[in-house]
């Protein structure tokens, strides 16, 4: 469907657009935060794009290579969730002829994940030094897994939204994040603001599990309720831009309290990857048609 070069460009661009979106609580152009700088995310995007686009990798190899590339350029966890979400999508792209093939092919990719994929993914998570994972009785991240990556994600699906994407064929990515991103783009929003709109919609409907793990489900739910209030205001005024000042105030409040809806941001990155894939596939078809 796409060349390795095109795919690498889509990966990098999706990551760049995610961090450039004015998403409250996340690192963005208006405000760094959580001991991370926007440049950390941009360097991470450039680092993972070529290695994650390698056509010969398995999902597990893709995940580990992405984290290894990231650790060479930054000393913090900027993108583990993004890498975990991107890897199966990229695998599906290489097995698809058209953009519309990706979703059904993704189901096949997830169903055929192996123990080897799990082993490499566990290594990647350990290398990324992800916080807030806690200790688990079965298949803890500190030990070598004995089950497939899909089975491991099944064990975590109730406490981690990214794990749940593996078990439900990325349902919230497709049905909320990508749909809301596309809706905003079709209404004429610039992609960064469309991403912020999608972010609010995901956060409003899916309490952020990074917040849940780090603090509590109650705080995650109250953060979602705040996102719901923003959406209600947007419904009344039909514009996200007029809420810029309120966005900034909420962003600063979240950062003062060290609250980072990071899992939600990862979901938006995945939606942006799908958008980039769709746009690039369409452009390639037009170019081919013009040459015929």
Tab-separated table of N, CA and C in Angstrom, residues 1-134:
chain	number	residue	atom	x	y	z
A	1	UNK	N	0.822	-1.207	0.000
A	1	UNK	CA	0.000	0.000	0.000
A	1	UNK	C	0.858	1.260	0.000
A	2	UNK	N	1.892	1.282	0.870
A	2	UNK	CA	2.812	2.403	0.956
A	2	UNK	C	4.240	1.886	0.939
A	3	UNK	N	5.146	2.717	0.482
A	3	UNK	CA	6.556	2.365	0.541
A	3	UNK	C	7.071	2.552	1.963
A	4	UNK	N	8.235	1.981	2.226
A	4	UNK	CA	8.856	2.146	3.545
A	4	UNK	C	9.104	3.618	3.850
A	5	UNK	N	9.535	4.365	2.834
A	5	UNK	CA	9.796	5.794	3.020
A	5	UNK	C	8.521	6.558	3.335
A	6	UNK	N	7.458	6.256	2.592
A	6	UNK	CA	6.174	6.913	2.850
A	6	UNK	C	5.670	6.603	4.255
A	7	UNK	N	5.818	5.347	4.656
A	7	UNK	CA	5.338	4.939	5.973
A	7	UNK	C	6.128	5.639	7.078
A	8	UNK	N	7.435	5.736	6.908
A	8	UNK	CA	8.258	6.439	7.898
A	8	UNK	C	7.831	7.900	8.025
A	9	UNK	N	7.508	8.511	6.902
A	9	UNK	CA	7.034	9.896	6.922
A	9	UNK	C	5.718	10.013	7.681
A	10	UNK	N	4.816	9.068	7.461
A	10	UNK	CA	3.529	9.065	8.177
A	10	UNK	C	3.735	8.920	9.681
A	11	UNK	N	4.634	8.040	10.074
A	11	UNK	CA	4.915	7.817	11.496
A	11	UNK	C	5.448	9.093	12.139
A	12	UNK	N	6.444	9.672	11.502
A	12	UNK	CA	7.049	10.883	12.070
A	12	UNK	C	6.038	12.026	12.128
A	13	UNK	N	5.297	12.206	11.062
A	13	UNK	CA	4.347	13.316	11.010
A	13	UNK	C	3.238	13.152	12.045
A	14	UNK	N	2.756	11.939	12.232
A	14	UNK	CA	1.706	11.698	13.228
A	14	UNK	C	2.195	12.060	14.627
A	15	UNK	N	3.419	11.667	14.944
A	15	UNK	CA	3.987	11.987	16.263
A	15	UNK	C	4.180	13.489	16.433
A	16	UNK	N	4.639	14.147	15.382
A	16	UNK	CA	4.846	15.596	15.453
A	16	UNK	C	3.524	16.335	15.640
A	17	UNK	N	2.512	15.931	14.892
A	17	UNK	CA	1.210	16.588	14.994
A	17	UNK	C	0.590	16.390	16.373
A	18	UNK	N	0.809	15.217	16.949
A	18	UNK	CA	0.251	14.942	18.281
A	18	UNK	C	0.810	15.913	19.316
A	19	UNK	N	2.111	16.117	19.308
A	19	UNK	CA	2.698	16.981	20.336
A	19	UNK	C	2.463	18.461	20.024
A	20	UNK	N	2.185	18.793	18.764
A	20	UNK	CA	1.916	20.183	18.407
A	20	UNK	C	0.475	20.584	18.685
A	21	UNK	N	-0.383	19.622	18.970
A	21	UNK	CA	-1.789	19.922	19.254
A	21	UNK	C	-1.925	20.522	20.656
A	22	UNK	N	-2.782	21.518	20.827
A	22	UNK	CA	-2.949	22.173	22.139
A	22	UNK	C	-3.835	21.348	23.070
A	23	UNK	N	-3.308	20.227	23.530
A	23	UNK	CA	-4.078	19.288	24.345
A	23	UNK	C	-3.804	19.554	25.829
A	24	UNK	N	-4.810	19.963	26.590
A	24	UNK	CA	-4.594	20.284	28.008
A	24	UNK	C	-4.008	19.118	28.803
A	25	UNK	N	-2.963	19.425	29.552
A	25	UNK	CA	-2.319	18.430	30.399
A	25	UNK	C	-1.123	17.759	29.772
A	26	UNK	N	-1.009	17.831	28.437
A	26	UNK	CA	0.118	17.227	27.729
A	26	UNK	C	1.157	18.286	27.382
A	27	UNK	N	2.380	17.858	27.127
A	27	UNK	CA	3.390	18.752	26.570
A	27	UNK	C	2.877	19.259	25.226
A	28	UNK	N	2.961	20.572	25.007
A	28	UNK	CA	2.484	21.168	23.756
A	28	UNK	C	3.267	22.448	23.481
A	29	UNK	N	3.088	23.083	22.319
A	29	UNK	CA	3.903	24.262	21.989
A	29	UNK	C	3.748	25.422	22.964
A	30	UNK	N	2.605	25.499	23.640
A	30	UNK	CA	2.379	26.585	24.584
A	30	UNK	C	2.996	26.314	25.955
A	31	UNK	N	3.286	25.028	26.231
A	31	UNK	CA	3.712	24.702	27.596
A	31	UNK	C	4.364	23.333	27.666
A	32	UNK	N	5.615	23.296	28.147
A	32	UNK	CA	6.235	22.016	28.477
A	32	UNK	C	5.604	21.509	29.773
A	33	UNK	N	6.039	20.345	30.234
A	33	UNK	CA	5.479	19.857	31.487
A	33	UNK	C	5.923	18.453	31.810
A	34	UNK	N	5.697	18.047	33.067
A	34	UNK	CA	5.989	16.686	33.518
A	34	UNK	C	7.465	16.334	33.307
A	35	UNK	N	8.336	17.350	33.480
A	35	UNK	CA	9.790	17.178	33.328
A	35	UNK	C	10.180	16.756	31.917
A	36	UNK	N	9.374	17.150	30.933
A	36	UNK	CA	9.679	16.851	29.534
A	36	UNK	C	9.502	18.111	28.695
A	37	UNK	N	10.271	18.184	27.607
A	37	UNK	CA	10.227	19.322	26.698
A	37	UNK	C	9.632	18.890	25.368
A	38	UNK	N	9.090	19.855	24.627
A	38	UNK	CA	8.529	19.514	23.329
A	38	UNK	C	9.605	18.945	22.406
A	39	UNK	N	10.840	19.425	22.559
A	39	UNK	CA	11.930	18.917	21.724
A	39	UNK	C	12.201	17.440	21.985
A	40	UNK	N	11.950	16.966	23.205
A	40	UNK	CA	12.109	15.536	23.498
A	40	UNK	C	11.188	14.701	22.616
A	41	UNK	N	9.973	15.186	22.420
A	41	UNK	CA	8.995	14.454	21.618
A	41	UNK	C	9.324	14.530	20.128
A	42	UNK	N	9.804	15.686	19.685
A	42	UNK	CA	10.151	15.832	18.275
A	42	UNK	C	11.362	14.975	17.914
A	43	UNK	N	12.349	14.923	18.804
A	43	UNK	CA	13.508	14.062	18.553
A	43	UNK	C	13.114	12.589	18.595
A	44	UNK	N	12.199	12.251	19.482
A	44	UNK	CA	11.714	10.870	19.558
A	44	UNK	C	10.987	10.483	18.278
A	45	UNK	N	10.197	11.403	17.747
A	45	UNK	CA	9.472	11.142	16.498
A	45	UNK	C	10.437	10.846	15.359
A	46	UNK	N	11.475	11.662	15.259
A	46	UNK	CA	12.467	11.450	14.204
A	46	UNK	C	13.214	10.137	14.389
A	47	UNK	N	13.416	9.745	15.643
A	47	UNK	CA	14.179	8.525	15.927
A	47	UNK	C	13.405	7.259	15.588
A	48	UNK	N	12.115	7.223	15.924
A	48	UNK	CA	11.375	5.964	15.750
A	48	UNK	C	10.888	5.745	14.324
A	49	UNK	N	10.716	6.813	13.561
A	49	UNK	CA	10.089	6.676	12.245
A	49	UNK	C	10.795	5.677	11.328
A	50	UNK	N	12.104	5.798	11.107
A	50	UNK	CA	12.745	4.868	10.171
A	50	UNK	C	12.811	3.433	10.670
A	51	UNK	N	12.977	3.239	11.979
A	51	UNK	CA	13.103	1.859	12.472
A	51	UNK	C	11.748	1.170	12.553
A	52	UNK	N	10.708	1.905	12.930
A	52	UNK	CA	9.391	1.284	13.014
A	52	UNK	C	8.794	1.009	11.639
A	53	UNK	N	9.318	1.670	10.627
A	53	UNK	CA	8.834	1.446	9.259
A	53	UNK	C	9.518	0.276	8.568
A	54	UNK	N	10.443	-0.366	9.238
A	54	UNK	CA	11.155	-1.491	8.619
A	54	UNK	C	10.169	-2.608	8.265
A	55	UNK	N	10.111	-3.041	7.019
A	55	UNK	CA	9.091	-4.017	6.607
A	55	UNK	C	9.318	-5.421	7.137
A	56	UNK	N	10.542	-5.763	7.507
A	56	UNK	CA	10.846	-7.141	7.888
A	56	UNK	C	10.546	-7.450	9.351
A	57	UNK	N	10.232	-6.448	10.149
A	57	UNK	CA	10.045	-6.663	11.585
A	57	UNK	C	8.719	-7.333	11.920
A	58	UNK	N	8.724	-8.113	13.007
A	58	UNK	CA	7.482	-8.552	13.638
A	58	UNK	C	6.979	-7.415	14.530
A	59	UNK	N	5.799	-7.566	15.096
A	59	UNK	CA	5.269	-6.535	15.991
A	59	UNK	C	6.200	-6.332	17.188
A	60	UNK	N	6.631	-7.413	17.803
A	60	UNK	CA	7.518	-7.303	18.955
A	60	UNK	C	8.844	-6.658	18.607
A	61	UNK	N	9.410	-7.030	17.475
A	61	UNK	CA	10.666	-6.426	17.033
A	61	UNK	C	10.481	-4.937	16.770
A	62	UNK	N	9.349	-4.577	16.220
A	62	UNK	CA	9.049	-3.178	15.924
A	62	UNK	C	8.944	-2.359	17.220
A	63	UNK	N	8.293	-2.941	18.220
A	63	UNK	CA	8.137	-2.259	19.507
A	63	UNK	C	9.489	-2.054	20.181
A	64	UNK	N	10.291	-3.104	20.243
A	64	UNK	CA	11.592	-2.993	20.897
A	64	UNK	C	12.499	-2.029	20.151
A	65	UNK	N	12.502	-2.090	18.830
A	65	UNK	CA	13.342	-1.185	18.041
A	65	UNK	C	12.933	0.270	18.253
A	66	UNK	N	11.631	0.510	18.375
A	66	UNK	CA	11.157	1.868	18.607
A	66	UNK	C	11.630	2.421	19.937
A	67	UNK	N	11.541	1.616	20.980
A	67	UNK	CA	11.983	2.071	22.301
A	67	UNK	C	13.497	2.249	22.329
A	68	UNK	N	14.234	1.324	21.723
A	68	UNK	CA	15.691	1.450	21.677
A	68	UNK	C	16.109	2.730	20.958
A	69	UNK	N	15.447	3.034	19.858
A	69	UNK	CA	15.763	4.254	19.111
A	69	UNK	C	15.458	5.495	19.943
A	70	UNK	N	14.368	5.446	20.690
A	70	UNK	CA	13.989	6.580	21.535
A	70	UNK	C	15.018	6.820	22.627
A	71	UNK	N	15.466	5.743	23.267
A	71	UNK	CA	16.405	5.887	24.385
A	71	UNK	C	17.770	6.410	23.936
A	72	UNK	N	18.045	6.334	22.658
A	72	UNK	CA	19.303	6.875	22.146
A	72	UNK	C	19.273	8.399	22.056
A	73	UNK	N	18.069	8.977	22.038
A	73	UNK	CA	17.983	10.429	21.845
A	73	UNK	C	17.391	11.177	23.041
A	74	UNK	N	16.672	10.470	23.930
A	74	UNK	CA	16.119	11.115	25.129
A	74	UNK	C	16.272	10.184	26.322
A	75	UNK	N	16.228	10.756	27.508
A	75	UNK	CA	16.363	9.964	28.736
A	75	UNK	C	15.049	9.880	29.515
A	76	UNK	N	13.942	9.976	28.801
A	76	UNK	CA	12.632	9.892	29.446
A	76	UNK	C	11.681	9.112	28.540
A	77	UNK	N	10.561	8.720	29.103
A	77	UNK	CA	9.571	7.945	28.356
A	77	UNK	C	8.622	8.896	27.635
A	78	UNK	N	8.939	9.198	26.396
A	78	UNK	CA	8.114	10.116	25.608
A	78	UNK	C	7.046	9.411	24.787
A	79	UNK	N	7.213	8.110	24.518
A	79	UNK	CA	6.369	7.534	23.467
A	79	UNK	C	6.090	6.036	23.574
A	80	UNK	N	6.234	5.428	24.736
A	80	UNK	CA	5.991	3.986	24.821
A	80	UNK	C	4.579	3.635	24.361
A	81	UNK	N	3.593	4.388	24.831
A	81	UNK	CA	2.217	4.105	24.429
A	81	UNK	C	2.016	4.253	22.936
A	82	UNK	N	2.628	5.267	22.362
A	82	UNK	CA	2.549	5.471	20.916
A	82	UNK	C	3.139	4.278	20.183
A	83	UNK	N	4.300	3.836	20.606
A	83	UNK	CA	4.963	2.700	19.962
A	83	UNK	C	4.104	1.445	20.051
A	84	UNK	N	3.522	1.198	21.222
A	84	UNK	CA	2.676	0.012	21.398
A	84	UNK	C	1.454	0.057	20.491
A	85	UNK	N	0.910	1.239	20.255
A	85	UNK	CA	-0.243	1.365	19.371
A	85	UNK	C	0.154	1.349	17.897
A	86	UNK	N	1.264	1.975	17.577
A	86	UNK	CA	1.682	2.056	16.176
A	86	UNK	C	2.090	0.701	15.602
A	87	UNK	N	2.761	-0.120	16.402
A	87	UNK	CA	3.378	-1.340	15.865
A	87	UNK	C	2.388	-2.267	15.159
A	88	UNK	N	1.242	-2.616	15.762
A	88	UNK	CA	0.302	-3.485	15.044
A	88	UNK	C	-0.307	-2.814	13.814
A	89	UNK	N	-0.542	-1.500	13.896
A	89	UNK	CA	-1.089	-0.792	12.735
A	89	UNK	C	-0.112	-0.866	11.570
A	90	UNK	N	1.158	-0.615	11.851
A	90	UNK	CA	2.179	-0.680	10.798
A	90	UNK	C	2.247	-2.083	10.208
A	91	UNK	N	2.171	-3.087	11.074
A	91	UNK	CA	2.191	-4.467	10.600
A	91	UNK	C	1.025	-4.716	9.649
A	92	UNK	N	-0.146	-4.192	9.997
A	92	UNK	CA	-1.331	-4.362	9.157
A	92	UNK	C	-1.183	-3.619	7.831
A	93	UNK	N	-0.534	-2.466	7.860
A	93	UNK	CA	-0.326	-1.699	6.629
A	93	UNK	C	0.467	-2.514	5.618
A	94	UNK	N	1.509	-3.191	6.091
A	94	UNK	CA	2.345	-3.969	5.181
A	94	UNK	C	1.617	-5.187	4.613
A	95	UNK	N	0.502	-5.559	5.220
A	95	UNK	CA	-0.265	-6.697	4.729
A	95	UNK	C	-1.554	-6.262	4.030
A	96	UNK	N	-1.686	-4.956	3.776
A	96	UNK	CA	-2.903	-4.410	3.171
A	96	UNK	C	-2.609	-3.800	1.807
A	97	UNK	N	-3.587	-3.896	0.916
A	97	UNK	CA	-3.453	-3.269	-0.403
A	97	UNK	C	-4.024	-1.860	-0.413
A	98	UNK	N	-5.031	-1.629	0.425
A	98	UNK	CA	-5.704	-0.335	0.461
A	98	UNK	C	-5.927	0.087	1.915
A	99	UNK	N	-6.195	1.370	2.119
A	99	UNK	CA	-6.433	1.868	3.474
A	99	UNK	C	-7.590	1.136	4.145
A	100	UNK	N	-8.640	0.857	3.400
A	100	UNK	CA	-9.812	0.189	3.977
A	100	UNK	C	-9.516	-1.243	4.401
A	101	UNK	N	-8.398	-1.798	3.942
A	101	UNK	CA	-8.013	-3.157	4.350
A	101	UNK	C	-7.376	-3.181	5.740
A	102	UNK	N	-6.935	-2.034	6.224
A	102	UNK	CA	-6.133	-2.016	7.451
A	102	UNK	C	-6.908	-2.555	8.644
A	103	UNK	N	-8.153	-2.126	8.807
A	103	UNK	CA	-8.897	-2.534	10.002
A	103	UNK	C	-9.123	-4.042	10.061
A	104	UNK	N	-9.622	-4.685	9.008
A	104	UNK	CA	-9.746	-6.150	9.085
A	104	UNK	C	-8.399	-6.854	9.185
A	105	UNK	N	-7.365	-6.320	8.531
A	105	UNK	CA	-6.048	-6.944	8.608
A	105	UNK	C	-5.460	-6.788	10.005
A	106	UNK	N	-5.772	-5.695	10.671
A	106	UNK	CA	-5.302	-5.481	12.037
A	106	UNK	C	-5.817	-6.578	12.962
A	107	UNK	N	-7.050	-6.994	12.764
A	107	UNK	CA	-7.605	-8.082	13.575
A	107	UNK	C	-6.770	-9.353	13.402
A	108	UNK	N	-6.354	-9.626	12.173
A	108	UNK	CA	-5.515	-10.801	11.909
A	108	UNK	C	-4.148	-10.648	12.573
A	109	UNK	N	-3.562	-9.468	12.466
A	109	UNK	CA	-2.254	-9.215	13.082
A	109	UNK	C	-2.314	-9.459	14.586
A	110	UNK	N	-3.325	-8.943	15.227
A	110	UNK	CA	-3.460	-9.090	16.680
A	110	UNK	C	-3.692	-10.540	17.075
A	111	UNK	N	-4.478	-11.247	16.273
A	111	UNK	CA	-4.804	-12.644	16.586
A	111	UNK	C	-3.604	-13.566	16.436
A	112	UNK	N	-2.621	-13.154	15.658
A	112	UNK	CA	-1.465	-14.014	15.390
A	112	UNK	C	-0.202	-13.563	16.125
A	113	UNK	N	-0.348	-12.678	17.102
A	113	UNK	CA	0.800	-12.295	17.925
A	113	UNK	C	1.331	-13.505	18.686
A	114	UNK	N	2.618	-13.505	18.952
A	114	UNK	CA	3.289	-14.677	19.512
A	114	UNK	C	3.868	-14.409	20.900
A	115	UNK	N	4.366	-15.473	21.509
A	115	UNK	CA	5.092	-15.340	22.774
A	115	UNK	C	6.367	-14.521	22.554
A	116	UNK	N	7.002	-14.713	21.408
A	116	UNK	CA	8.201	-13.939	21.067
A	116	UNK	C	7.876	-12.446	21.019
A	117	UNK	N	6.737	-12.090	20.453
A	117	UNK	CA	6.310	-10.690	20.459
A	117	UNK	C	6.162	-10.181	21.892
A	118	UNK	N	5.611	-11.013	22.758
A	118	UNK	CA	5.444	-10.628	24.165
A	118	UNK	C	6.797	-10.438	24.840
A	119	UNK	N	7.732	-11.351	24.600
A	119	UNK	CA	9.053	-11.255	25.218
A	119	UNK	C	9.739	-9.937	24.848
A	120	UNK	N	9.710	-9.592	23.565
A	120	UNK	CA	10.363	-8.365	23.118
A	120	UNK	C	9.629	-7.128	23.625
A	121	UNK	N	8.318	-7.199	23.686
A	121	UNK	CA	7.536	-6.070	24.195
A	121	UNK	C	7.802	-5.844	25.676
A	122	UNK	N	7.918	-6.911	26.445
A	122	UNK	CA	8.264	-6.779	27.865
A	122	UNK	C	9.634	-6.126	28.015
A	123	UNK	N	10.594	-6.543	27.184
A	123	UNK	CA	11.922	-5.925	27.218
A	123	UNK	C	11.823	-4.429	26.921
A	124	UNK	N	10.986	-4.088	25.942
A	124	UNK	CA	10.818	-2.686	25.561
A	124	UNK	C	10.216	-1.872	26.699
A	125	UNK	N	9.212	-2.417	27.359
A	125	UNK	CA	8.552	-1.711	28.461
A	125	UNK	C	9.527	-1.505	29.618
A	126	UNK	N	10.346	-2.521	29.894
A	126	UNK	CA	11.362	-2.388	30.939
A	126	UNK	C	12.377	-1.309	30.569
A	127	UNK	N	12.804	-1.295	29.302
A	127	UNK	CA	13.782	-0.314	28.840
A	127	UNK	C	13.217	1.105	28.905
A	128	UNK	N	11.946	1.243	28.592
A	128	UNK	CA	11.312	2.568	28.610
A	128	UNK	C	11.123	3.098	30.021
A	129	UNK	N	11.210	2.206	31.009
A	129	UNK	CA	11.032	2.585	32.415
A	129	UNK	C	9.683	3.268	32.633
A	130	UNK	N	8.660	2.634	32.089
A	130	UNK	CA	7.304	3.172	32.236
A	130	UNK	C	6.886	3.142	33.698
A	131	UNK	N	6.249	4.211	34.133
A	131	UNK	CA	5.826	4.299	35.525
A	131	UNK	C	4.376	3.907	35.717
A	132	UNK	N	4.013	3.628	36.954
A	132	UNK	CA	2.625	3.378	37.304
A	132	UNK	C	2.076	2.037	36.894
A	133	UNK	N	2.944	1.078	36.583
A	133	UNK	CA	2.449	-0.223	36.136
A	133	UNK	C	2.052	-1.123	37.294
A	134	UNK	N	2.684	-0.930	38.444
A	134	UNK	CA	2.371	-1.759	39.601
A	134	UNK	C	2.882	-3.181	39.437
